[in-house]
Structure formats: structure tokens, C-alpha cells
PDB file of C-alpha atoms in Angstrom:
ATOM      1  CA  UNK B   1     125.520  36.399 101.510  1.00  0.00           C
ATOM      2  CA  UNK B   2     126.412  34.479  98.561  1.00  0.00           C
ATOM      3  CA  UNK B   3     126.588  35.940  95.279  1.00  0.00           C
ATOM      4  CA  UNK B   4     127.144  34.676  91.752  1.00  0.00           C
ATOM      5  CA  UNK B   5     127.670  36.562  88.429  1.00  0.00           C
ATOM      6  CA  UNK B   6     127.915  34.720  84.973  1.00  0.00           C
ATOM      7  CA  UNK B   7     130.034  36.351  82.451  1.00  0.00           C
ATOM      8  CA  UNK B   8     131.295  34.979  79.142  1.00  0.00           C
ATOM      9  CA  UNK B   9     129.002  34.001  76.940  1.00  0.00           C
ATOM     10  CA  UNK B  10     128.045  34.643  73.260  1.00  0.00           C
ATOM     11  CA  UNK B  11     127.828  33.148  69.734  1.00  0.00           C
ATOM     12  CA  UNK B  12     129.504  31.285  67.742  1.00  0.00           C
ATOM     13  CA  UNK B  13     129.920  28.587  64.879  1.00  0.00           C
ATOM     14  CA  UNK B  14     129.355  24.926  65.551  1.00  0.00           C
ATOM     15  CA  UNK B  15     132.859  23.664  66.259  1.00  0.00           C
ATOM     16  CA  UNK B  16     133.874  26.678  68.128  1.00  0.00           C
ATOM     17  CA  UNK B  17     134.907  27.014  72.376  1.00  0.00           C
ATOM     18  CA  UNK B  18     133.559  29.571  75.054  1.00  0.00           C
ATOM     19  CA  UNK B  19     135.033  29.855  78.730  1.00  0.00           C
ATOM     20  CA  UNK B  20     132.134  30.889  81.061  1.00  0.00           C
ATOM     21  CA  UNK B  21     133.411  32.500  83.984  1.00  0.00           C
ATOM     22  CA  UNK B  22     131.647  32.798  87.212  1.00  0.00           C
ATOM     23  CA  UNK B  23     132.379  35.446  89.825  1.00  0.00           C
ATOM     24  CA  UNK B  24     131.259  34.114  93.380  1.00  0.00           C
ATOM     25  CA  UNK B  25     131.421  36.264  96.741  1.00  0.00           C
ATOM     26  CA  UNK B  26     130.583  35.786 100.196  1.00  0.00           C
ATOM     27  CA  UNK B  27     132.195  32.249 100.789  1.00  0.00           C
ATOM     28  CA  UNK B  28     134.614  29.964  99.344  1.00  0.00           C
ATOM     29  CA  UNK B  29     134.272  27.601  96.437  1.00  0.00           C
ATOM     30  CA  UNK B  30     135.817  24.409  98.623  1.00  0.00           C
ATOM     31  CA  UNK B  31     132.920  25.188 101.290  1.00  0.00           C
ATOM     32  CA  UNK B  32     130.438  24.670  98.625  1.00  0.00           C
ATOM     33  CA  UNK B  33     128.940  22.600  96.122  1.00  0.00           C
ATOM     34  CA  UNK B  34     129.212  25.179  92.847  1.00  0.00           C
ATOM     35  CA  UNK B  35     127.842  24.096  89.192  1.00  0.00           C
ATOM     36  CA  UNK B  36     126.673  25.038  86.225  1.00  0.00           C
ATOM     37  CA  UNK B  37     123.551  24.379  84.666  1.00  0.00           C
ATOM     38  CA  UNK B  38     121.828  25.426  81.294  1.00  0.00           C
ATOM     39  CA  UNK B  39     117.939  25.851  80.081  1.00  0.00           C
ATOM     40  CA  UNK B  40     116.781  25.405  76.324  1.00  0.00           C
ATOM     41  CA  UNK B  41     113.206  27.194  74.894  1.00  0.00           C
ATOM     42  CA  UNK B  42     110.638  24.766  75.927  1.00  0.00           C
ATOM     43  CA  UNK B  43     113.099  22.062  78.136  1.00  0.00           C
ATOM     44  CA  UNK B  44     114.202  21.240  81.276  1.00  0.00           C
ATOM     45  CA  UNK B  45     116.737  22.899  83.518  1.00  0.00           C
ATOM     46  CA  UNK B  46     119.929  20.307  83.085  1.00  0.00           C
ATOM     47  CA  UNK B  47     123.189  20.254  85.480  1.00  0.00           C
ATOM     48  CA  UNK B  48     125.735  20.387  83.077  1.00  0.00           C
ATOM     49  CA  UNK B  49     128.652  20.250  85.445  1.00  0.00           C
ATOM     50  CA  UNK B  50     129.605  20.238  89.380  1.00  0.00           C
ATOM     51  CA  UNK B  51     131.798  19.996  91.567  1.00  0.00           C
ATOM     52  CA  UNK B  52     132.964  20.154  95.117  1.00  0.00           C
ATOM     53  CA  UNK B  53     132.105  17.511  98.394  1.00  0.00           C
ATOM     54  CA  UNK B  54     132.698  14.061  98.104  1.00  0.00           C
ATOM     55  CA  UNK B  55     131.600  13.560  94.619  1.00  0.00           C
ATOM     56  CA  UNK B  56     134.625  15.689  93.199  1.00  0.00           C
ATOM     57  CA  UNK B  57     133.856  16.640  89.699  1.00  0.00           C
ATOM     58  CA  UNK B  58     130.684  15.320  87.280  1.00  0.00           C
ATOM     59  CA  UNK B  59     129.829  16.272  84.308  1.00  0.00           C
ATOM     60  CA  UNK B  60     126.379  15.024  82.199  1.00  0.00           C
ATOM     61  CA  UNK B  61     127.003  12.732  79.688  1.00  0.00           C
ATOM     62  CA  UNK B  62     125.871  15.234  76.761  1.00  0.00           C
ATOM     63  CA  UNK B  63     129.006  17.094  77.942  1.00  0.00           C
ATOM     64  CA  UNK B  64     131.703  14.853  78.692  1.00  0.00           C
ATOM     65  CA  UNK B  65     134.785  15.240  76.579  1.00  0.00           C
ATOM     66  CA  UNK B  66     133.827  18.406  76.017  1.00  0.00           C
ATOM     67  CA  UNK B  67     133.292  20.957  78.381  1.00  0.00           C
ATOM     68  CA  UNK B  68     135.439  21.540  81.489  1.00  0.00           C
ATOM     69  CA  UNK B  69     134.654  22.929  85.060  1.00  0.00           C
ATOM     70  CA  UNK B  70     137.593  24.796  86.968  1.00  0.00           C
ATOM     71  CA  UNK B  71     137.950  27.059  90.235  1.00  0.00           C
ATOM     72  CA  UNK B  72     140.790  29.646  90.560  1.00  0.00           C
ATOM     73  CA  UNK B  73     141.705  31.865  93.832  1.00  0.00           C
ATOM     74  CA  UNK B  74     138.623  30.380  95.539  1.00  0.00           C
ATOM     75  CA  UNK B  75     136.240  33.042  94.117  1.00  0.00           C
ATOM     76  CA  UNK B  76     135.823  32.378  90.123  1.00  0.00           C
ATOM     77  CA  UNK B  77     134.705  29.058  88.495  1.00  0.00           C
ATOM     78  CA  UNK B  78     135.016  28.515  85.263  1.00  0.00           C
ATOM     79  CA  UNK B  79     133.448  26.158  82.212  1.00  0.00           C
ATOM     80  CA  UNK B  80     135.409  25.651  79.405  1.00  0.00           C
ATOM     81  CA  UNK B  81     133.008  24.953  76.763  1.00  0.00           C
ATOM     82  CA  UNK B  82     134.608  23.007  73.239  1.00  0.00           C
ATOM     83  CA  UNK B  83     132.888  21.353  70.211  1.00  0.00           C
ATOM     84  CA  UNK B  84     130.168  23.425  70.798  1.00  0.00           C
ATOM     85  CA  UNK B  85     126.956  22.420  68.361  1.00  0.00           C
ATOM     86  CA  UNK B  86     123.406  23.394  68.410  1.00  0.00           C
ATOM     87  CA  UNK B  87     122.095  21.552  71.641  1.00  0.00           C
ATOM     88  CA  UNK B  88     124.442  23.699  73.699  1.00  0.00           C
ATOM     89  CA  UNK B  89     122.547  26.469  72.594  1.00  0.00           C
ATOM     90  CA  UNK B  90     120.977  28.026  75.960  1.00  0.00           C
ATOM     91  CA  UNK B  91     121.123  30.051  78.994  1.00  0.00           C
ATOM     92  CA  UNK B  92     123.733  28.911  81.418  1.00  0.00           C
ATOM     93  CA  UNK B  93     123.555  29.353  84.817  1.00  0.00           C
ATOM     94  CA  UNK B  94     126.481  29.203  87.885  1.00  0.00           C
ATOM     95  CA  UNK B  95     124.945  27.951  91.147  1.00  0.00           C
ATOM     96  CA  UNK B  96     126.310  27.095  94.134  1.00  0.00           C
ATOM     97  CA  UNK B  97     124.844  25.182  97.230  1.00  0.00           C
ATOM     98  CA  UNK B  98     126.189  24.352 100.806  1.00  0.00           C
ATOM     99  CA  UNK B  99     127.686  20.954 101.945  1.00  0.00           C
ATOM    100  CA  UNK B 100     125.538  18.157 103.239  1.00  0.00           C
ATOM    101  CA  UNK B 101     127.433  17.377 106.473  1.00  0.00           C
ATOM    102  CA  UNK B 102     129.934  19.210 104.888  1.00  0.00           C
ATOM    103  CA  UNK B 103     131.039  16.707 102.398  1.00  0.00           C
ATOM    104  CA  UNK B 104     128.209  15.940 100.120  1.00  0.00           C
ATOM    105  CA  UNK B 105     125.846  17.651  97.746  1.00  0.00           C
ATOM    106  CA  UNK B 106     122.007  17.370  97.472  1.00  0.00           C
ATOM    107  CA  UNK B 107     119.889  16.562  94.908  1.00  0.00           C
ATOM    108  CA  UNK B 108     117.657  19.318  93.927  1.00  0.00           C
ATOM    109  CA  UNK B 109     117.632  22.622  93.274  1.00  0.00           C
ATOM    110  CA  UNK B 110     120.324  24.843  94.833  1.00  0.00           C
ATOM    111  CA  UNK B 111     120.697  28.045  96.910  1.00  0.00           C
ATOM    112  CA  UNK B 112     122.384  30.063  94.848  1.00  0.00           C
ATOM    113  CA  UNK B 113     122.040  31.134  91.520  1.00  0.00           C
ATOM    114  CA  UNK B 114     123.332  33.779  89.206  1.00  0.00           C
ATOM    115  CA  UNK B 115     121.607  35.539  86.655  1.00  0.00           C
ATOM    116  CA  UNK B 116     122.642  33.477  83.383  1.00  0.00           C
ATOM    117  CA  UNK B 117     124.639  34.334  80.517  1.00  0.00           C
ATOM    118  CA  UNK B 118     123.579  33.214  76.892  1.00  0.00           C
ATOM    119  CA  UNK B 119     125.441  30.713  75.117  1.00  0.00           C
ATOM    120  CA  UNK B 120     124.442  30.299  71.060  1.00  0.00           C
ATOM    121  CA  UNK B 121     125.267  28.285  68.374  1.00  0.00           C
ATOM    122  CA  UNK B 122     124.850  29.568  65.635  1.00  0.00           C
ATOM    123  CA  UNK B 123     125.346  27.282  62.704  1.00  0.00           C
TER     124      UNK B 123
END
């Protein structure tokens, strides 16, 4: 069983930083593929992060210079979240999903998803 548990989030001023942390159990984080994601009122679901498998670490372009995705001990990932403005407001989501041939991830929704934690800007 594979379970993940967002933690971290909050308000604050345009300009400001978050760290999202992400307790995961039941596996390890270099077995997986492990992300995080976020959802706007009224938009998609967007990856905002991943990493793991052959791809190694991606991050969406909205993102990029910004936010940062981490592991430590195997068992917590992080997302260091910088610069924040309003279109990071959302809910973000950890998720994790296994290798394809144990090297690659798939395209699509994932396995394994935490609960969310909400992530405001509130300028």
C-alpha cells in the first residue's frame, strides 16, 4: 500500500516561498515516479513537477525557475515553492506512480494520490 500525505501549505503575499512536504509510505521514492500537481476553480489538473525513471526531474514551464522538487530519506518529497503570484493559487497535490519497465513514467493519470494541501496567494 502506498500512501501520500500533503502538508505545508497556506497563504501568503505575492513574492513570498512555501515548501510543500509530502509524506509517502509503503515503497520507496527511487521505485517510483512521484510528482506534484495543482488544480485552480474552474481549470485543469496541471503536473507542476516530477521526478524519478529515466526522465530525471521536469518541471512545467509556468514553474521553472521557481519552484523546486526534492526527496529526502526515501520517504518525504518536497516542493520548494518561490516567487509565488496569483496563478499558483490552488490545491496541490503529491502523487506517485510505478515505473514503466522500471525506468520510465506514463502519461496519464497516476496511482497514487494524496489528499491536497491549499496553496494561496493572496495579494
Amino acid at each position: 500500500q502506498v500512501q501520500l500525505a500533503e502538508s505545508g501549505g497556506g497563504s501568503v503575499q505575492t513574492g513570498g516561498s512555501l515548501r510543500l512536504s509530502c509524506a509517502l509510505s509503503g515503497t520507496a521514492i527511487s521505485r517510483l515516479c512521484v510528482g506534484w500537481f495543482r488544480q485552480a476553480p474552474g481549470k485543469e489538473r496541471e503536473e507542476v513537477a516530477r521526478m524519478g525513471g529515466e526522465v530525471g526531474i521536469r518541471y512545467a514551464a509556468s514553474v521553472t525557475g521557481r519552484f523546486t522538487i526534492s526527496e529526502e530519506n526515501t520517504n518525504t518529497l518536497y516542493l520548494q515553492m518561490d516567487s509565488l503570484s496569483p496563478e499558483d493559487t490552488a490545491m496541490y497535490y503529491c502523487a506517485a506512480d510505478a515505473l514503466v519497465w522500471g525506468k520510465y513514467c506514463r502519461t496519464g493519470d497516476w496511482n497514487h494520490w494524496g489528499r491536497g494541501t491549499q496553496v494561496t496567494d493572496s495579494s
